[in-house]
Coordinates of C-alpha atoms in Angstrom, one line a residue:
M1 CA 0.0 0.0 0.0
L2 CA 1.5 3.3 -1.1
A3 CA 1.9 6.0 1.6
A4 CA 0.1 9.4 0.9
P5 CA 2.5 12.1 -0.4
L6 CA 3.7 14.4 2.3
V7 CA 2.9 18.1 1.9
P8 CA 6.1 20.2 2.6
A9 CA 5.7 22.2 5.9
R10 CA 6.7 25.3 4.0
T11 CA 3.8 24.9 1.6
V12 CA 1.3 24.5 4.5
V13 CA 2.7 27.6 6.3
T14 CA 2.5 29.6 3.1
R15 CA -1.1 28.7 2.5
T16 CA -2.0 29.5 6.0
V17 CA -0.3 32.9 5.9
T18 CA -2.0 33.7 2.5
R19 CA -5.4 32.7 3.8
T20 CA -4.9 34.7 7.0
A21 CA -3.7 37.8 5.1
Y22 CA -6.7 37.5 2.7
W23 CA -9.3 37.5 5.4
A24 CA -7.4 40.1 7.5
R25 CA -7.9 42.5 4.6
L26 CA -11.4 41.4 3.5
L27 CA -13.3 41.1 6.8
P28 CA -12.7 44.7 7.9
L29 CA -14.0 45.9 4.5
L30 CA -17.1 43.7 4.8
A31 CA -17.7 44.7 8.4
L32 CA -17.5 48.4 7.4
L33 CA -19.9 47.8 4.5
A34 CA -22.3 45.8 6.7
C35 CA -22.4 48.6 9.3
T36 CA -22.9 51.3 6.6
T37 CA -25.7 49.5 4.9
R38 CA -27.5 49.0 8.2
I39 CA -27.2 52.6 9.4
P40 CA -30.9 53.4 8.8
S41 CA -32.0 50.5 10.9
F42 CA -30.7 52.3 14.0
G43 CA -32.7 55.5 13.2
R44 CA -36.1 54.3 14.3
P45 CA -37.4 52.4 17.3
L46 CA -38.9 49.7 15.0
W47 CA -39.6 49.3 11.3
N48 CA -42.6 47.0 10.8
P49 CA -45.2 45.1 12.8
D50 CA -43.1 41.9 12.7
E51 CA -40.6 43.5 14.9
G52 CA -43.4 44.7 17.2
Y53 CA -44.9 41.2 17.3
L54 CA -41.5 39.6 18.2
A55 CA -40.9 42.2 20.9
V56 CA -44.3 41.6 22.5
Q57 CA -43.7 37.8 22.3
A58 CA -40.3 38.1 24.0
R59 CA -41.8 40.1 26.9
L60 CA -44.6 37.6 27.4
L61 CA -42.1 34.7 27.3
A62 CA -40.0 36.5 29.9
Q63 CA -43.0 36.7 32.1
G64 CA -43.5 33.0 32.0
G65 CA -45.5 32.6 28.8
Q66 CA -45.4 29.4 26.9
L67 CA -44.8 29.4 23.1
Y68 CA -47.7 28.0 21.1
E69 CA -49.9 27.9 24.2
T70 CA -50.1 31.4 25.8
V71 CA -47.9 33.1 23.2
V72 CA -48.8 32.2 19.6
D73 CA -47.7 33.0 16.1
R74 CA -47.4 31.1 12.8
K75 CA -43.6 31.1 13.0
P76 CA -41.0 28.7 14.4
P77 CA -39.4 29.5 17.8
L78 CA -35.8 30.5 17.1
L79 CA -36.3 34.2 16.6
P80 CA -38.7 34.7 19.5
W81 CA -36.1 33.0 21.7
L82 CA -33.4 35.2 20.3
Y83 CA -35.4 38.3 21.1
E84 CA -36.1 37.0 24.5
A85 CA -32.4 36.3 25.2
A86 CA -31.5 39.8 23.9
F87 CA -34.1 41.4 26.2
A88 CA -32.9 39.4 29.1
L89 CA -29.3 40.6 28.6
C90 CA -30.0 44.2 27.6
G91 CA -33.5 45.1 28.7
S92 CA -36.7 45.1 26.7
G93 CA -37.0 48.8 26.0
S94 CA -35.0 49.0 22.8
L95 CA -34.4 46.9 19.7
T96 CA -30.8 48.1 19.4
P97 CA -29.3 44.8 20.5
L98 CA -31.3 43.1 17.7
R99 CA -30.1 45.7 15.2
V100 CA -26.5 44.8 16.1
L101 CA -27.3 41.1 15.7
A102 CA -28.8 41.8 12.3
V103 CA -25.5 43.6 11.3
L104 CA -23.6 40.5 12.4
A105 CA -26.0 38.2 10.5
Q106 CA -25.4 40.2 7.3
L107 CA -21.6 40.2 7.9
L108 CA -21.6 36.4 8.5
T109 CA -23.7 35.9 5.3
A110 CA -21.3 38.0 3.3
A111 CA -18.2 36.2 4.6
L112 CA -19.7 32.8 3.9
L113 CA -20.6 33.8 0.3
A114 CA -17.1 35.3 -0.1
S115 CA -15.6 32.0 1.1
L116 CA -17.7 30.0 -1.4
A117 CA -16.8 32.3 -4.3
R118 CA -13.1 32.3 -3.4
R119 CA -13.0 28.5 -3.2
R120 CA -14.6 28.2 -6.7
W121 CA -13.2 31.1 -8.6
G122 CA -10.4 32.8 -6.7
D123 CA -9.5 35.7 -4.5
T124 CA -11.1 38.5 -6.6
A125 CA -14.3 36.5 -6.9
G126 CA -14.5 36.1 -3.1
R127 CA -14.2 39.9 -2.6
T128 CA -16.7 40.6 -5.4
A129 CA -19.4 38.2 -4.0
G130 CA -19.1 39.5 -0.4
V131 CA -19.4 43.1 -1.5
L132 CA -22.1 42.6 -4.1
Y133 CA -24.2 40.8 -1.5
L134 CA -24.0 43.5 1.1
L135 CA -24.8 46.2 -1.5
V136 CA -27.9 44.5 -2.8
S137 CA -29.1 43.3 0.7
V138 CA -30.8 46.6 1.4
G139 CA -32.5 46.9 -2.0
L140 CA -36.1 46.8 -0.8
N141 CA -38.5 49.1 1.0
P142 CA -36.5 50.0 4.2
E143 CA -39.3 48.6 6.4
D144 CA -38.5 45.3 4.8
A145 CA -34.7 45.5 4.4
Q146 CA -33.8 47.3 7.6
A147 CA -36.0 45.4 10.1
A148 CA -34.4 42.8 12.4
T149 CA -36.9 40.1 11.4
F150 CA -37.1 36.6 10.1
E151 CA -35.5 36.8 6.7
V152 CA -32.4 38.6 7.9
F153 CA -31.6 35.8 10.3
I154 CA -32.5 33.1 7.8
L155 CA -29.7 34.3 5.4
P156 CA -26.6 33.3 7.4
C157 CA -28.2 29.8 8.0
T158 CA -28.9 29.2 4.3
A159 CA -25.4 30.4 3.3
A160 CA -23.9 28.2 6.0
A161 CA -25.9 25.2 4.7
V162 CA -24.5 25.6 1.2
W163 CA -21.0 26.4 2.5
C164 CA -20.9 23.2 4.5
A165 CA -22.4 21.1 1.7
D166 CA -19.8 22.4 -0.7
R167 CA -17.2 21.0 1.7
G168 CA -19.0 17.7 2.3
R169 CA -19.8 18.5 5.9
W170 CA -23.2 16.9 5.8
G171 CA -24.2 16.8 9.5
T172 CA -23.4 20.5 9.9
A173 CA -25.1 21.3 6.6
G174 CA -28.3 19.6 7.9
A175 CA -28.1 21.5 11.2
A176 CA -27.8 24.8 9.2
V177 CA -30.9 23.9 7.1
A178 CA -32.7 23.1 10.4
A179 CA -31.7 26.5 11.8
A180 CA -33.0 28.3 8.8
C181 CA -36.3 26.3 9.0
L182 CA -36.6 27.0 12.7
T183 CA -36.2 30.7 12.0
K184 CA -38.9 30.7 9.3
Q185 CA -40.4 27.7 7.5
T186 CA -39.4 28.9 4.1
G187 CA -35.7 28.7 5.1
G188 CA -35.9 25.0 4.6
A189 CA -35.9 25.7 0.8
V190 CA -32.1 25.7 0.9
L191 CA -32.3 21.9 1.3
L192 CA -32.7 21.6 -2.5
P193 CA -29.2 22.8 -3.4
V194 CA -27.7 21.0 -0.5
V195 CA -29.2 17.7 -1.7
W196 CA -28.0 18.4 -5.2
L197 CA -24.4 18.9 -3.9
L198 CA -24.8 15.6 -1.9
H199 CA -25.8 13.9 -5.2
R200 CA -23.0 15.5 -7.2
Q201 CA -20.3 14.6 -4.8
G202 CA -21.4 10.9 -4.9
T203 CA -21.4 10.8 -1.1
P204 CA -22.4 7.3 0.2
R205 CA -25.4 6.6 2.4
A206 CA -23.5 7.7 5.5
G207 CA -23.5 11.3 4.2
A208 CA -27.2 11.2 3.5
L209 CA -27.9 9.9 7.0
R210 CA -25.8 12.6 8.6
L211 CA -27.6 15.3 6.5
A212 CA -31.0 13.8 7.5
A213 CA -30.0 13.7 11.2
G214 CA -28.7 17.2 11.1
C215 CA -32.0 18.4 9.6
V216 CA -34.4 16.4 11.8
L217 CA -32.9 16.3 15.3
P218 CA -32.9 20.1 15.9
V219 CA -36.5 20.4 14.7
L220 CA -37.6 17.6 17.1
A221 CA -35.7 19.2 19.9
A222 CA -37.4 22.6 19.3
A223 CA -40.8 20.9 19.2
S224 CA -40.1 19.1 22.5
L225 CA -39.0 22.3 24.2
T226 CA -42.3 24.0 23.3
D227 CA -45.6 22.2 22.9
P228 CA -45.2 19.5 20.2
A229 CA -48.8 19.6 19.1
G230 CA -48.9 23.4 19.2
F231 CA -45.6 23.5 17.3
L232 CA -47.0 21.3 14.5
F233 CA -50.3 23.3 14.4
W234 CA -48.9 26.8 14.4
T235 CA -46.0 26.1 12.1
V236 CA -47.5 23.6 9.6
T237 CA -51.1 22.6 9.7
G238 CA -53.0 25.7 11.1
S239 CA -52.5 28.1 8.2
S240 CA -54.6 26.9 5.3
A241 CA -56.7 30.1 5.1
Y242 CA -53.5 32.2 5.4
A243 CA -52.0 30.4 2.4
S244 CA -54.9 31.0 0.1
F245 CA -55.3 34.2 -2.0
A246 CA -58.8 33.5 -3.4
G247 CA -60.6 36.8 -3.9
S248 CA -57.4 38.9 -3.5
E249 CA -55.7 38.0 -6.8
L250 CA -55.2 41.6 -8.1
H251 CA -54.2 42.8 -4.7
V252 CA -51.5 40.1 -4.4
L253 CA -50.4 40.5 -8.0
V254 CA -49.7 44.2 -7.6
R255 CA -47.7 43.6 -4.5
A256 CA -45.7 40.8 -6.2
L257 CA -44.9 43.0 -9.3
T258 CA -44.0 46.0 -7.1
N259 CA -41.5 44.2 -4.9
T260 CA -40.1 42.3 -7.8
A261 CA -39.5 45.6 -9.6
I262 CA -37.9 47.2 -6.5
L263 CA -35.4 44.3 -6.1
A264 CA -34.7 44.2 -9.8
G265 CA -33.8 47.9 -9.7
A266 CA -31.5 47.3 -6.7
S267 CA -29.9 44.4 -8.6
A268 CA -29.1 46.6 -11.7
G269 CA -25.4 45.7 -11.2
L270 CA -26.1 41.9 -10.8
L271 CA -28.7 41.0 -13.4
P272 CA -27.1 42.2 -16.6
P273 CA -24.0 39.9 -16.3
V274 CA -26.1 37.0 -15.3
V275 CA -28.4 37.5 -18.4
R276 CA -25.4 38.0 -20.7
A277 CA -23.7 34.9 -19.4
L278 CA -26.8 32.8 -20.0
R279 CA -26.9 33.9 -23.6
L280 CA -23.2 33.2 -24.2
T281 CA -22.6 29.9 -22.4
R282 CA -24.5 27.0 -21.0
A283 CA -21.8 26.4 -18.4
G284 CA -22.8 27.5 -14.9
A285 CA -23.3 26.5 -11.3
P286 CA -26.4 24.3 -11.1
D287 CA -26.4 24.3 -7.3
L288 CA -26.6 28.2 -7.4
W289 CA -29.5 28.1 -9.9
L290 CA -31.2 25.5 -7.7
W291 CA -30.6 27.8 -4.7
L292 CA -32.2 30.7 -6.6
V293 CA -35.2 28.6 -7.8
S294 CA -35.8 27.2 -4.4
S295 CA -35.6 30.7 -2.9
A296 CA -38.1 32.0 -5.5
A297 CA -40.4 29.2 -4.5
A298 CA -40.1 30.3 -0.9
V299 CA -41.0 33.8 -1.9
T300 CA -44.1 32.5 -3.7
A301 CA -45.2 30.1 -0.9
G302 CA -48.4 31.4 0.6
F303 CA -49.0 33.9 -2.2
H304 CA -48.3 37.0 -0.1
F305 CA -45.1 38.5 -1.7
F306 CA -44.3 40.8 1.1
G307 CA -41.1 42.7 0.4
H308 CA -39.0 41.1 3.2
Y309 CA -39.7 37.7 1.6
Y310 CA -37.5 38.8 -1.3
L311 CA -34.4 39.0 0.9
Q312 CA -34.1 35.2 0.5
L313 CA -33.1 35.7 -3.1
T314 CA -30.1 37.9 -2.5
P315 CA -27.4 35.4 -1.6
S316 CA -27.8 33.3 -4.7
L317 CA -28.2 36.4 -6.9
A318 CA -24.8 37.7 -5.6
L319 CA -23.1 34.4 -6.2
L320 CA -24.6 33.9 -9.7
A321 CA -23.5 37.4 -10.7
T322 CA -20.0 36.6 -9.4
A323 CA -20.0 33.4 -11.4
A324 CA -21.1 35.2 -14.6
L325 CA -18.3 37.8 -14.2
Q326 CA -15.8 34.9 -14.4
V327 CA -17.0 33.6 -17.8
L328 CA -17.8 36.9 -19.6
P329 CA -15.0 38.2 -21.9
G330 CA -14.0 41.7 -20.9
E331 CA -16.5 41.9 -18.1
R332 CA -15.2 43.9 -15.1
P333 CA -16.4 43.3 -11.6
L334 CA -15.8 46.9 -10.9
T335 CA -18.7 47.9 -13.1
A336 CA -21.1 45.6 -11.3
V337 CA -19.8 46.8 -7.9
L338 CA -20.1 50.5 -8.8
T339 CA -23.6 50.1 -10.2
S340 CA -24.7 48.2 -7.1
A341 CA -23.1 50.9 -4.9
C342 CA -25.1 53.7 -6.6
C343 CA -28.3 51.7 -6.2
C344 CA -27.4 51.0 -2.6
A345 CA -26.9 54.7 -1.9
L346 CA -30.4 55.4 -3.2
F347 CA -32.0 52.8 -0.9
L348 CA -30.0 54.1 2.1
A349 CA -31.2 57.6 1.4
W350 CA -34.8 56.2 1.2
G351 CA -34.3 54.6 4.6
L352 CA -32.9 57.7 6.2
L353 CA -35.3 60.3 4.8
A354 CA -38.6 58.6 4.2
P355 CA -41.4 59.3 6.7
R356 CA -43.0 56.5 8.6
P357 CA -46.6 57.6 9.3
E358 CA -47.7 54.2 10.7
L359 CA -44.9 54.3 13.3
A360 CA -45.9 57.8 14.3
H361 CA -49.5 56.6 14.6
A362 CA -48.5 53.7 16.8
Q363 CA -46.4 56.0 19.1
R364 CA -49.3 58.4 19.6
L365 CA -51.7 55.5 20.2
A366 CA -49.3 53.9 22.7
A367 CA -48.9 57.2 24.6
A368 CA -52.7 57.5 24.9
L369 CA -52.8 53.8 26.1
A370 CA -50.1 54.4 28.7
D371 CA -51.8 57.5 29.9
R372 CA -55.2 55.9 30.4
T373 CA -54.0 52.6 32.0
G374 CA -51.7 51.4 34.7
P375 CA -48.6 49.1 34.3
A376 CA -50.5 46.1 35.7
D377 CA -53.6 46.6 33.5
R378 CA -54.5 44.3 30.6
V379 CA -55.5 45.9 27.3
L380 CA -56.7 44.9 23.9
V381 CA -55.5 46.6 20.7
W382 CA -57.7 45.4 17.9
G383 CA -55.5 46.0 14.8
I384 CA -52.4 44.8 13.0
H385 CA -49.9 46.9 14.9
P386 CA -48.8 44.8 17.9
E387 CA -45.9 47.2 18.5
T388 CA -48.5 49.4 20.3
Y389 CA -48.4 47.0 23.2
W390 CA -44.6 47.2 23.3
L391 CA -44.4 50.9 22.9
A392 CA -47.0 51.4 25.7
D393 CA -45.4 48.7 27.9
R394 CA -48.8 47.1 28.5
T395 CA -49.8 43.4 28.7
P396 CA -52.2 42.1 26.1
A397 CA -55.5 40.6 27.3
T398 CA -55.2 37.7 24.8
R399 CA -52.6 35.5 23.2
Y400 CA -53.7 36.8 19.8
L401 CA -51.6 39.9 19.3
T402 CA -53.2 41.0 16.1
A403 CA -56.7 40.9 14.6
G404 CA -55.1 38.9 11.7
L405 CA -55.1 35.6 13.6
L406 CA -58.8 36.1 14.3
T407 CA -59.8 37.3 10.9
N408 CA -57.1 36.3 8.4
Y409 CA -56.3 39.9 7.6
S410 CA -52.7 39.4 8.6
G411 CA -52.2 37.8 5.2
G412 CA -52.5 41.2 3.6
R413 CA -55.9 40.4 2.1
D414 CA -58.1 43.2 0.8
G415 CA -61.4 41.9 2.0
P416 CA -63.0 38.8 0.4
Q417 CA -61.5 36.3 2.8
V418 CA -61.5 38.3 6.0
G419 CA -63.8 37.6 8.9
E420 CA -64.5 35.3 11.8
K421 CA -64.9 32.2 9.7
Y422 CA -61.4 32.6 8.3
A423 CA -59.7 32.8 11.7
V424 CA -57.2 30.3 12.9
A425 CA -59.2 27.2 13.8
G426 CA -60.6 27.4 17.4
A427 CA -59.3 30.9 18.0
W428 CA -62.6 32.7 18.8
P429 CA -63.7 30.4 21.7
V430 CA -60.2 30.8 23.2
F431 CA -60.4 34.6 22.6
R432 CA -63.7 34.9 24.4
R433 CA -62.5 32.9 27.4
E434 CA -59.4 35.0 27.7
L435 CA -61.4 38.3 27.6
D436 CA -63.6 36.9 30.4
A437 CA -60.6 35.8 32.4
H438 CA -58.5 39.0 31.7
A439 CA -61.1 41.6 30.9
P440 CA -59.2 44.5 29.3
V441 CA -59.3 47.8 31.1
L442 CA -59.1 49.5 27.7
V443 CA -60.0 48.3 24.2
V444 CA -58.5 50.1 21.2
D445 CA -60.2 49.7 17.9
D446 CA -57.4 50.5 15.5
S447 CA -59.2 49.0 12.4
R448 CA -59.8 52.5 10.9
G449 CA -62.2 51.2 8.3
K450 CA -60.3 48.0 7.4
P451 CA -62.2 44.8 6.6
Y452 CA -61.7 43.5 10.2
A453 CA -63.6 46.4 11.8
P454 CA -65.7 45.4 14.8
D455 CA -68.9 46.3 13.1
R456 CA -68.2 43.4 10.7
L457 CA -67.5 40.9 13.5
P458 CA -70.7 40.1 15.6
A459 CA -68.8 38.6 18.6
L460 CA -66.6 41.6 19.0
R461 CA -69.3 44.1 18.3
R462 CA -71.5 42.5 21.1
L463 CA -68.6 42.7 23.5
L464 CA -68.1 46.4 23.0
Q465 CA -71.8 47.2 23.1
A466 CA -72.3 45.2 26.3
R467 CA -69.3 46.1 28.4
Y468 CA -67.5 49.2 27.0
E469 CA -68.1 52.8 26.1
E470 CA -66.1 55.2 23.9
V471 CA -63.8 57.5 25.8
G472 CA -61.7 59.0 23.0
R473 CA -60.1 58.8 19.6
V474 CA -56.5 59.0 18.4
D475 CA -55.9 59.4 14.6
G476 CA -59.1 57.5 13.8
A477 CA -58.5 54.8 16.4
V478 CA -61.4 54.5 18.9
L479 CA -60.7 54.0 22.6
Y480 CA -63.2 52.1 24.8
A481 CA -63.1 51.9 28.6
R482 CA -65.1 49.5 30.7
A483 CA -68.6 50.8 31.4
S484 CA -69.8 50.4 35.0
H485 CA -73.3 49.5 33.9
G486 CA -72.0 46.7 31.7
R487 CA -69.6 44.9 33.9
N488 CA -72.0 42.2 35.0
Q489 CA -73.6 41.6 31.6
A490 CA -73.1 38.5 29.5
G491 CA -69.9 38.1 27.5
P492 CA -69.6 38.0 23.7

């Protein structure tokens, strides 16, 4: 049996020094760019209702709430736990710690993409991939791109999954897929390119078993740490109405086209080389195309097409553009980088300068809520802005933090499939019991003419008529306090 050839010690040392020098130069650049592109995120207390929802969930969990039982959402548990941990360490009055974690998530994603590109196409390609990704990562409406929500934390997990699969580390790749899926269900789409890499490398059954174990065991552990039945219901089986867009086709189509156009504009430096490369050569990176296709399927899943969903496309787009620049004659990475930098500057200006009227409304409403109630009082905000609870520092009277879970409006529907019968299965009986057990001192009707207004919901309308009386209005939102004459009347 022949002995394996020995690698000279000098060669090993040279490679190590070269690798260290490369990353010593590149990582500070990527870190500076990640911080710069996330500057707008620190300029507002929060960016969208998802951040508010997570902040309220984290506070309830810290007070002893149980996920999928007394604290509910249609999402997996990883990000609520992350918010809870950040609040435990830094306090719950600010999302700044989560903003910092989002910067680190973007930096890690860029570094992993740079490492993938460098391994395949060389040093310049690594730098190009990392920079292009960070420049395009903010190319959406700032409330989608700058928020510290699900997609931002999916991205390093998906990049890690492909990075590990590229090196044949199947157990770790599976764990990264699981982490993405436990952040948001659509993160599991990265399993497609990972499985393709497993097939391409001809890895024996042991590799497939390690990949499967890495995928399944963390999910089972997360389910066991919560309520397994509730975990299955809230993350998989309980969202059939939410995933349907019947009656809202035009509404959904307009949103899809708008957000696609916004990301395409932000990708003006990436898309042209990809398109030209497709015309000139059939050679490519099939795993990257599978990554893009699976991410597009994730964006489409549920037929909502919210802007933040599109963030999942950006890692594969950056790598495909980098790959295209390697095969195009005379194509210069500098052109793609400069074009992307100009687009990025426009989106940063948008994030810094654009007004946020809904945030101002939530702040005024929270101030009124805090003024009319005490810290120990339970309140009900009937709307789609759960951040009002967080801004007012008041405890919800129910586990359902938005009207969406009780009417299906949270899917962004424009009316046809909104109402009590489209609620999460079994939600209204639980809602009524909770309002009996924790009667809110103040009810805020923040529907403002939307399809989930109380006058369209018999159970809620009866509750307000029997127990509450109007005491004020804030920007169209109606405030109801408990009426002394109605306290002993029947519930809804």
